[in-house]
Amino acid sequence: DGGITQSPKYLFRKEGQNVTLSCEQNLNHDAMYWYRQDPGQGLRLIYYSQIVNDFQKGDIAEGYSVSREKKESFPLTVTSAQKNPTAFYLCASSLRVARNEQFFGPGTRLTVL
Amino acid sequence: AQKVTQAQTEISVVEKEDVTLDCVYETRDTTYYLFWYKQPPSGELVFLIRRNSFDEQNEISGRYSWNFQKSTSSFNFTITASQVVDSAVYFCALSEANSGYALNFGKGTSLLVTP
């Protein structure tokens, strides 16, 4: 089945450790996005990529990094520089810029202890 | 600045009541897209509708309907004869060319439908 997968669903890390969240899609979509969701805050854009080997910062990119080496994959690294990393992280993809209905993965809930 | 405003944080209705979720947006682009997504307790966002800035026709899909008015920069969502399964957080979002068409979300409206 086509879709977006994110793993793991729940992730626990100690403060000061980097952690990488996985996002894979088999929809043949060009564009991929990472959002962060905090209670009562809605979703905020971290990074997005419109094509392989290219990505742009969103509204809250500080403390995060991404790569886009393959069309199917857009991993997000939460670094130790991110002051409040505990949140729900959602990955999304869309066919192209012109077809910008975004499909979302199930999310990863990251808790930093 | 918040580009999408959902003024209603929480709404509670009794089953079979109609309910309208408000959404007001702000943009300088002439070409943009508006969306509604539903987030049930499981957490995954479910796409409901997309509307582009050149199409102001209202749309109805079953018990759901949307009213897009450029004059008031609003894109409201109405659920008719609400059901318990409609309980979720609903997000309105704006997509503009200058951000690579990434979604700019409102803070969401939490809808609770009780039997």
PDB file of C-alpha atoms in Angstrom:
ATOM      1  CA  ASP A   1       0.000   0.000   0.000  1.00  0.00           C
ATOM      2  CA  GLY A   2       1.156   3.528  -0.758  1.00  0.00           C
ATOM      3  CA  GLY A   3       1.710   5.915   2.056  1.00  0.00           C
ATOM      4  CA  ILE A   4       4.024   7.604   4.486  1.00  0.00           C
ATOM      5  CA  THR A   5       5.708   5.769   7.307  1.00  0.00           C
ATOM      6  CA  GLN A   6       7.346   7.264  10.338  1.00  0.00           C
ATOM      7  CA  SER A   7       9.312   5.311  12.852  1.00  0.00           C
ATOM      8  CA  PRO A   8       9.341   4.835  15.695  1.00  0.00           C
ATOM      9  CA  LYS A   9       5.925   5.890  16.998  1.00  0.00           C
ATOM     10  CA  TYR A  10       7.340   6.680  20.439  1.00  0.00           C
ATOM     11  CA  LEU A  11      10.911   7.693  21.140  1.00  0.00           C
ATOM     12  CA  PHE A  12      12.664   8.463  24.389  1.00  0.00           C
ATOM     13  CA  ARG A  13      16.047  10.107  24.646  1.00  0.00           C
ATOM     14  CA  LYS A  14      18.236  11.591  27.301  1.00  0.00           C
ATOM     15  CA  GLU A  15      18.888  15.295  27.292  1.00  0.00           C
ATOM     16  CA  GLY A  16      21.926  16.228  25.227  1.00  0.00           C
ATOM     17  CA  GLN A  17      21.645  13.344  22.782  1.00  0.00           C
ATOM     18  CA  ASN A  18      20.969  13.774  19.097  1.00  0.00           C
ATOM     19  CA  VAL A  19      18.151  11.694  17.695  1.00  0.00           C
ATOM     20  CA  THR A  20      17.028  10.994  14.124  1.00  0.00           C
ATOM     21  CA  LEU A  21      13.398  10.532  13.149  1.00  0.00           C
ATOM     22  CA  SER A  22      12.647   8.495  10.068  1.00  0.00           C
ATOM     23  CA  CYS A  23      10.196   9.433   7.310  1.00  0.00           C
ATOM     24  CA  GLU A  24       9.705   7.320   4.183  1.00  0.00           C
ATOM     25  CA  GLN A  25       7.125   7.646   1.411  1.00  0.00           C
ATOM     26  CA  ASN A  26       6.339   5.428  -1.546  1.00  0.00           C
ATOM     27  CA  LEU A  27       3.914   7.821  -3.211  1.00  0.00           C
ATOM     28  CA  ASN A  28       6.518   9.100  -5.683  1.00  0.00           C
ATOM     29  CA  HIS A  29       6.055  12.593  -4.257  1.00  0.00           C
ATOM     30  CA  ASP A  30       8.648  15.258  -4.975  1.00  0.00           C
ATOM     31  CA  ALA A  31       8.015  17.445  -1.934  1.00  0.00           C
ATOM     32  CA  MET A  32       8.393  16.462   1.719  1.00  0.00           C
ATOM     33  CA  TYR A  33       7.863  18.386   4.932  1.00  0.00           C
ATOM     34  CA  TRP A  34       8.483  18.170   8.667  1.00  0.00           C
ATOM     35  CA  TYR A  35       6.158  19.721  11.212  1.00  0.00           C
ATOM     36  CA  ARG A  36       6.242  19.943  14.950  1.00  0.00           C
ATOM     37  CA  GLN A  37       3.093  19.928  17.071  1.00  0.00           C
ATOM     38  CA  ASP A  38       2.887  21.123  20.659  1.00  0.00           C
ATOM     39  CA  PRO A  39      -0.292  21.145  22.738  1.00  0.00           C
ATOM     40  CA  GLY A  40      -2.466  24.099  21.814  1.00  0.00           C
ATOM     41  CA  GLN A  41       0.014  25.340  19.223  1.00  0.00           C
ATOM     42  CA  GLY A  42      -1.121  23.698  16.042  1.00  0.00           C
ATOM     43  CA  LEU A  43       1.571  22.515  13.640  1.00  0.00           C
ATOM     44  CA  ARG A  44       4.676  24.507  12.835  1.00  0.00           C
ATOM     45  CA  LEU A  45       6.961  23.943   9.874  1.00  0.00           C
ATOM     46  CA  ILE A  46      10.529  22.852  10.610  1.00  0.00           C
ATOM     47  CA  TYR A  47      11.992  22.074   7.172  1.00  0.00           C
ATOM     48  CA  TYR A  48      10.749  21.269   3.711  1.00  0.00           C
ATOM     49  CA  SER A  49      12.260  19.835   0.559  1.00  0.00           C
ATOM     50  CA  GLN A  50      10.898  20.259  -2.938  1.00  0.00           C
ATOM     51  CA  ILE A  51      13.463  18.067  -4.663  1.00  0.00           C
ATOM     52  CA  VAL A  52      16.277  15.657  -3.886  1.00  0.00           C
ATOM     53  CA  ASN A  53      19.430  17.261  -2.460  1.00  0.00           C
ATOM     54  CA  ASP A  54      17.623  20.514  -1.729  1.00  0.00           C
ATOM     55  CA  PHE A  55      15.755  21.742   1.339  1.00  0.00           C
ATOM     56  CA  GLN A  56      14.703  24.981   2.993  1.00  0.00           C
ATOM     57  CA  LYS A  57      14.243  26.096   6.566  1.00  0.00           C
ATOM     58  CA  GLY A  58      10.775  26.581   7.901  1.00  0.00           C
ATOM     59  CA  ASP A  59       9.638  28.745  10.788  1.00  0.00           C
ATOM     60  CA  ILE A  60      11.378  26.830  13.580  1.00  0.00           C
ATOM     61  CA  ALA A  61      14.477  25.204  12.030  1.00  0.00           C
ATOM     62  CA  GLU A  62      16.903  26.047  14.847  1.00  0.00           C
ATOM     63  CA  GLY A  63      18.204  22.927  16.541  1.00  0.00           C
ATOM     64  CA  TYR A  64      17.123  20.637  13.704  1.00  0.00           C
ATOM     65  CA  SER A  65      18.798  19.281  10.594  1.00  0.00           C
ATOM     66  CA  VAL A  66      17.586  17.274   7.595  1.00  0.00           C
ATOM     67  CA  SER A  67      18.879  15.525   4.517  1.00  0.00           C
ATOM     68  CA  ARG A  68      17.237  14.524   1.250  1.00  0.00           C
ATOM     69  CA  GLU A  69      19.528  12.057  -0.471  1.00  0.00           C
ATOM     70  CA  LYS A  70      16.700   9.977  -1.875  1.00  0.00           C
ATOM     71  CA  LYS A  71      13.289  10.956  -3.133  1.00  0.00           C
ATOM     72  CA  GLU A  72      11.605   8.517  -0.764  1.00  0.00           C
ATOM     73  CA  SER A  73      13.353   9.552   2.426  1.00  0.00           C
ATOM     74  CA  PHE A  74      13.517  12.763   4.481  1.00  0.00           C
ATOM     75  CA  PRO A  75      15.034  12.068   7.916  1.00  0.00           C
ATOM     76  CA  LEU A  76      14.965  14.715  10.637  1.00  0.00           C
ATOM     77  CA  THR A  77      17.706  14.997  13.261  1.00  0.00           C
ATOM     78  CA  VAL A  78      16.850  16.688  16.525  1.00  0.00           C
ATOM     79  CA  THR A  79      20.135  17.972  17.876  1.00  0.00           C
ATOM     80  CA  SER A  80      21.177  18.816  21.409  1.00  0.00           C
ATOM     81  CA  ALA A  81      20.887  22.475  20.425  1.00  0.00           C
ATOM     82  CA  GLN A  82      17.104  22.205  20.322  1.00  0.00           C
ATOM     83  CA  LYS A  83      16.030  23.603  23.692  1.00  0.00           C
ATOM     84  CA  ASN A  84      12.603  21.979  23.962  1.00  0.00           C
ATOM     85  CA  PRO A  85      12.616  18.871  21.786  1.00  0.00           C
ATOM     86  CA  THR A  86       9.745  17.032  23.474  1.00  0.00           C
ATOM     87  CA  ALA A  87       6.893  17.183  20.963  1.00  0.00           C
ATOM     88  CA  PHE A  88       4.882  15.319  18.371  1.00  0.00           C
ATOM     89  CA  TYR A  89       6.615  15.296  14.974  1.00  0.00           C
ATOM     90  CA  LEU A  90       4.717  14.859  11.736  1.00  0.00           C
ATOM     91  CA  CYS A  91       6.120  14.217   8.297  1.00  0.00           C
ATOM     92  CA  ALA A  92       4.171  14.992   5.134  1.00  0.00           C
ATOM     93  CA  SER A  93       4.598  14.770   1.383  1.00  0.00           C
ATOM     94  CA  SER A  94       2.943  16.195  -1.699  1.00  0.00           C
ATOM     95  CA  LEU A  95       3.161  15.362  -5.376  1.00  0.00           C
ATOM     96  CA  ARG A  96       4.612  18.634  -6.526  1.00  0.00           C
ATOM     97  CA  VAL A  97       4.366  22.271  -5.657  1.00  0.00           C
ATOM     98  CA  ALA A  98       1.435  22.656  -8.011  1.00  0.00           C
ATOM     99  CA  ARG A  99      -0.382  19.692  -6.481  1.00  0.00           C
ATOM    100  CA  ASN A 100      -0.014  20.647  -2.920  1.00  0.00           C
ATOM    101  CA  GLU A 101      -2.442  18.409  -1.126  1.00  0.00           C
ATOM    102  CA  GLN A 102      -0.220  17.044   1.614  1.00  0.00           C
ATOM    103  CA  PHE A 103      -0.454  13.558   3.001  1.00  0.00           C
ATOM    104  CA  PHE A 104       0.709  12.958   6.549  1.00  0.00           C
ATOM    105  CA  GLY A 105       2.412  10.115   8.296  1.00  0.00           C
ATOM    106  CA  PRO A 106       1.277   8.774  11.681  1.00  0.00           C
ATOM    107  CA  GLY A 107       3.795  10.875  13.599  1.00  0.00           C
ATOM    108  CA  THR A 108       6.544  10.251  16.135  1.00  0.00           C
ATOM    109  CA  ARG A 109       6.142  11.341  19.731  1.00  0.00           C
ATOM    110  CA  LEU A 110       9.557  12.298  21.077  1.00  0.00           C
ATOM    111  CA  THR A 111      10.143  12.619  24.804  1.00  0.00           C
ATOM    112  CA  VAL A 112      13.434  13.900  26.111  1.00  0.00           C
ATOM    113  CA  LEU A 113      14.102  12.924  29.702  1.00  0.00           C
TER     114      LEU A 113
ATOM    115  CA  ALA B   1       2.294  36.961  12.792  1.00  0.00           C
ATOM    116  CA  GLN B   2      -0.400  34.341  12.746  1.00  0.00           C
ATOM    117  CA  LYS B   3      -1.574  33.899   9.175  1.00  0.00           C
ATOM    118  CA  VAL B   4      -4.423  31.560   9.982  1.00  0.00           C
ATOM    119  CA  THR B   5      -6.699  32.265  12.900  1.00  0.00           C
ATOM    120  CA  GLN B   6      -9.093  29.778  14.369  1.00  0.00           C
ATOM    121  CA  ALA B   7     -10.713  31.772  17.113  1.00  0.00           C
ATOM    122  CA  GLN B   8     -12.627  28.862  18.602  1.00  0.00           C
ATOM    123  CA  THR B   9     -10.302  26.804  20.777  1.00  0.00           C
ATOM    124  CA  GLU B  10     -12.888  24.282  21.918  1.00  0.00           C
ATOM    125  CA  ILE B  11     -16.467  23.579  20.925  1.00  0.00           C
ATOM    126  CA  SER B  12     -18.825  21.133  22.553  1.00  0.00           C
ATOM    127  CA  VAL B  13     -22.108  20.096  20.942  1.00  0.00           C
ATOM    128  CA  VAL B  14     -24.691  17.406  21.404  1.00  0.00           C
ATOM    129  CA  GLU B  15     -25.054  14.802  18.717  1.00  0.00           C
ATOM    130  CA  LYS B  16     -27.200  15.843  15.722  1.00  0.00           C
ATOM    131  CA  GLU B  17     -26.530  19.533  16.241  1.00  0.00           C
ATOM    132  CA  ASP B  18     -24.969  21.521  13.411  1.00  0.00           C
ATOM    133  CA  VAL B  19     -21.633  23.168  14.137  1.00  0.00           C
ATOM    134  CA  THR B  20     -19.510  25.700  12.260  1.00  0.00           C
ATOM    135  CA  LEU B  21     -15.775  26.006  12.677  1.00  0.00           C
ATOM    136  CA  ASP B  22     -14.384  29.397  11.774  1.00  0.00           C
ATOM    137  CA  CYS B  23     -11.181  30.125   9.899  1.00  0.00           C
ATOM    138  CA  VAL B  24      -9.778  33.525   8.955  1.00  0.00           C
ATOM    139  CA  TYR B  25      -6.568  33.848   6.952  1.00  0.00           C
ATOM    140  CA  GLU B  26      -4.136  36.540   5.911  1.00  0.00           C
ATOM    141  CA  THR B  27      -2.070  36.621   2.719  1.00  0.00           C
ATOM    142  CA  ARG B  28      -0.735  39.027   0.112  1.00  0.00           C
ATOM    143  CA  ASP B  29      -0.447  36.376  -2.578  1.00  0.00           C
ATOM    144  CA  THR B  30      -3.056  36.261  -5.294  1.00  0.00           C
ATOM    145  CA  THR B  31      -2.559  32.522  -5.709  1.00  0.00           C
ATOM    146  CA  TYR B  32      -2.933  30.475  -2.588  1.00  0.00           C
ATOM    147  CA  TYR B  33      -4.640  27.370  -1.272  1.00  0.00           C
ATOM    148  CA  LEU B  34      -6.739  26.726   1.795  1.00  0.00           C
ATOM    149  CA  PHE B  35      -7.176  23.408   3.520  1.00  0.00           C
ATOM    150  CA  TRP B  36      -9.024  21.709   6.312  1.00  0.00           C
ATOM    151  CA  TYR B  37      -7.556  18.721   8.108  1.00  0.00           C
ATOM    152  CA  LYS B  38      -9.001  16.520  10.824  1.00  0.00           C
ATOM    153  CA  GLN B  39      -6.839  15.085  13.599  1.00  0.00           C
ATOM    154  CA  PRO B  40      -8.532  12.290  15.522  1.00  0.00           C
ATOM    155  CA  PRO B  41      -7.094  11.098  18.855  1.00  0.00           C
ATOM    156  CA  SER B  42      -4.763   8.721  17.006  1.00  0.00           C
ATOM    157  CA  GLY B  43      -2.783  11.774  15.884  1.00  0.00           C
ATOM    158  CA  GLU B  44      -2.587  11.327  12.137  1.00  0.00           C
ATOM    159  CA  LEU B  45      -3.891  14.255  10.089  1.00  0.00           C
ATOM    160  CA  VAL B  46      -6.644  13.438   7.631  1.00  0.00           C
ATOM    161  CA  PHE B  47      -7.131  15.674   4.597  1.00  0.00           C
ATOM    162  CA  LEU B  48     -10.681  16.979   4.202  1.00  0.00           C
ATOM    163  CA  ILE B  49     -10.638  19.641   1.498  1.00  0.00           C
ATOM    164  CA  ARG B  50      -8.446  21.926  -0.598  1.00  0.00           C
ATOM    165  CA  ARG B  51      -9.667  25.129  -2.180  1.00  0.00           C
ATOM    166  CA  ASN B  52      -7.642  27.435  -4.421  1.00  0.00           C
ATOM    167  CA  SER B  53      -7.940  31.197  -4.324  1.00  0.00           C
ATOM    168  CA  PHE B  54      -9.675  31.408  -7.678  1.00  0.00           C
ATOM    169  CA  ASP B  55     -12.511  29.100  -6.785  1.00  0.00           C
ATOM    170  CA  GLU B  56     -15.000  30.619  -4.395  1.00  0.00           C
ATOM    171  CA  GLN B  57     -17.688  28.060  -4.941  1.00  0.00           C
ATOM    172  CA  ASN B  58     -18.962  26.527  -1.774  1.00  0.00           C
ATOM    173  CA  GLU B  59     -18.590  22.804  -1.509  1.00  0.00           C
ATOM    174  CA  ILE B  60     -20.655  20.099   0.114  1.00  0.00           C
ATOM    175  CA  SER B  61     -19.520  16.576   0.834  1.00  0.00           C
ATOM    176  CA  GLY B  62     -22.060  14.550   2.726  1.00  0.00           C
ATOM    177  CA  ARG B  63     -22.521  16.177   6.128  1.00  0.00           C
ATOM    178  CA  TYR B  64     -19.565  18.508   5.538  1.00  0.00           C
ATOM    179  CA  SER B  65     -19.742  21.860   3.812  1.00  0.00           C
ATOM    180  CA  TRP B  66     -17.310  24.722   3.327  1.00  0.00           C
ATOM    181  CA  ASN B  67     -17.937  28.406   2.797  1.00  0.00           C
ATOM    182  CA  PHE B  68     -15.061  30.323   1.176  1.00  0.00           C
ATOM    183  CA  GLN B  69     -15.368  34.109   1.093  1.00  0.00           C
ATOM    184  CA  LYS B  70     -12.416  36.109  -0.203  1.00  0.00           C
ATOM    185  CA  SER B  71     -14.095  39.380   0.749  1.00  0.00           C
ATOM    186  CA  THR B  72     -13.797  38.469   4.426  1.00  0.00           C
ATOM    187  CA  SER B  73     -10.741  36.177   4.084  1.00  0.00           C
ATOM    188  CA  SER B  74     -12.677  33.349   5.637  1.00  0.00           C
ATOM    189  CA  PHE B  75     -12.981  29.654   4.947  1.00  0.00           C
ATOM    190  CA  ASN B  76     -15.503  28.225   7.383  1.00  0.00           C
ATOM    191  CA  PHE B  77     -16.376  24.587   7.859  1.00  0.00           C
ATOM    192  CA  THR B  78     -19.813  23.311   8.837  1.00  0.00           C
ATOM    193  CA  ILE B  79     -20.720  19.849  10.035  1.00  0.00           C
ATOM    194  CA  THR B  80     -24.413  19.089   9.753  1.00  0.00           C
ATOM    195  CA  ALA B  81     -26.069  16.641  12.123  1.00  0.00           C
ATOM    196  CA  SER B  82     -22.852  16.047  14.049  1.00  0.00           C
ATOM    197  CA  GLN B  83     -21.918  12.588  15.244  1.00  0.00           C
ATOM    198  CA  VAL B  84     -19.694  11.342  18.046  1.00  0.00           C
ATOM    199  CA  VAL B  85     -17.150  10.197  15.452  1.00  0.00           C
ATOM    200  CA  ASP B  86     -16.715  13.814  14.422  1.00  0.00           C
ATOM    201  CA  SER B  87     -14.953  14.495  17.718  1.00  0.00           C
ATOM    202  CA  ALA B  88     -11.436  15.575  16.801  1.00  0.00           C
ATOM    203  CA  VAL B  89      -9.212  18.583  16.414  1.00  0.00           C
ATOM    204  CA  TYR B  90      -9.782  20.406  13.139  1.00  0.00           C
ATOM    205  CA  PHE B  91      -7.105  22.501  11.513  1.00  0.00           C
ATOM    206  CA  CYS B  92      -7.419  25.137   8.864  1.00  0.00           C
ATOM    207  CA  ALA B  93      -4.254  25.806   6.837  1.00  0.00           C
ATOM    208  CA  LEU B  94      -2.960  28.217   4.223  1.00  0.00           C
ATOM    209  CA  SER B  95      -0.468  27.421   1.481  1.00  0.00           C
ATOM    210  CA  GLU B  96       1.421  30.153  -0.371  1.00  0.00           C
ATOM    211  CA  ALA B  97       4.008  30.232  -3.121  1.00  0.00           C
ATOM    212  CA  ASN B  98       6.609  32.122  -1.088  1.00  0.00           C
ATOM    213  CA  SER B  99       6.994  29.265   1.402  1.00  0.00           C
ATOM    214  CA  GLY B 100       7.235  26.471  -1.145  1.00  0.00           C
ATOM    215  CA  TYR B 101       3.573  25.763  -0.584  1.00  0.00           C
ATOM    216  CA  ALA B 102       4.239  24.435   2.885  1.00  0.00           C
ATOM    217  CA  LEU B 103       1.184  24.530   5.081  1.00  0.00           C
ATOM    218  CA  ASN B 104       0.731  27.348   7.571  1.00  0.00           C
ATOM    219  CA  PHE B 105      -1.668  26.005  10.183  1.00  0.00           C
ATOM    220  CA  GLY B 106      -4.080  27.629  12.547  1.00  0.00           C
ATOM    221  CA  LYS B 107      -3.965  26.471  16.163  1.00  0.00           C
ATOM    222  CA  GLY B 108      -6.919  24.176  15.669  1.00  0.00           C
ATOM    223  CA  THR B 109     -10.400  23.829  17.075  1.00  0.00           C
ATOM    224  CA  SER B 110     -11.119  20.905  19.339  1.00  0.00           C
ATOM    225  CA  LEU B 111     -14.623  19.600  18.688  1.00  0.00           C
ATOM    226  CA  LEU B 112     -16.348  17.351  21.187  1.00  0.00           C
ATOM    227  CA  VAL B 113     -19.628  15.757  20.185  1.00  0.00           C
ATOM    228  CA  THR B 114     -21.474  14.100  23.033  1.00  0.00           C
ATOM    229  CA  PRO B 115     -24.318  11.584  22.747  1.00  0.00           C
TER     230      PRO B 115
END
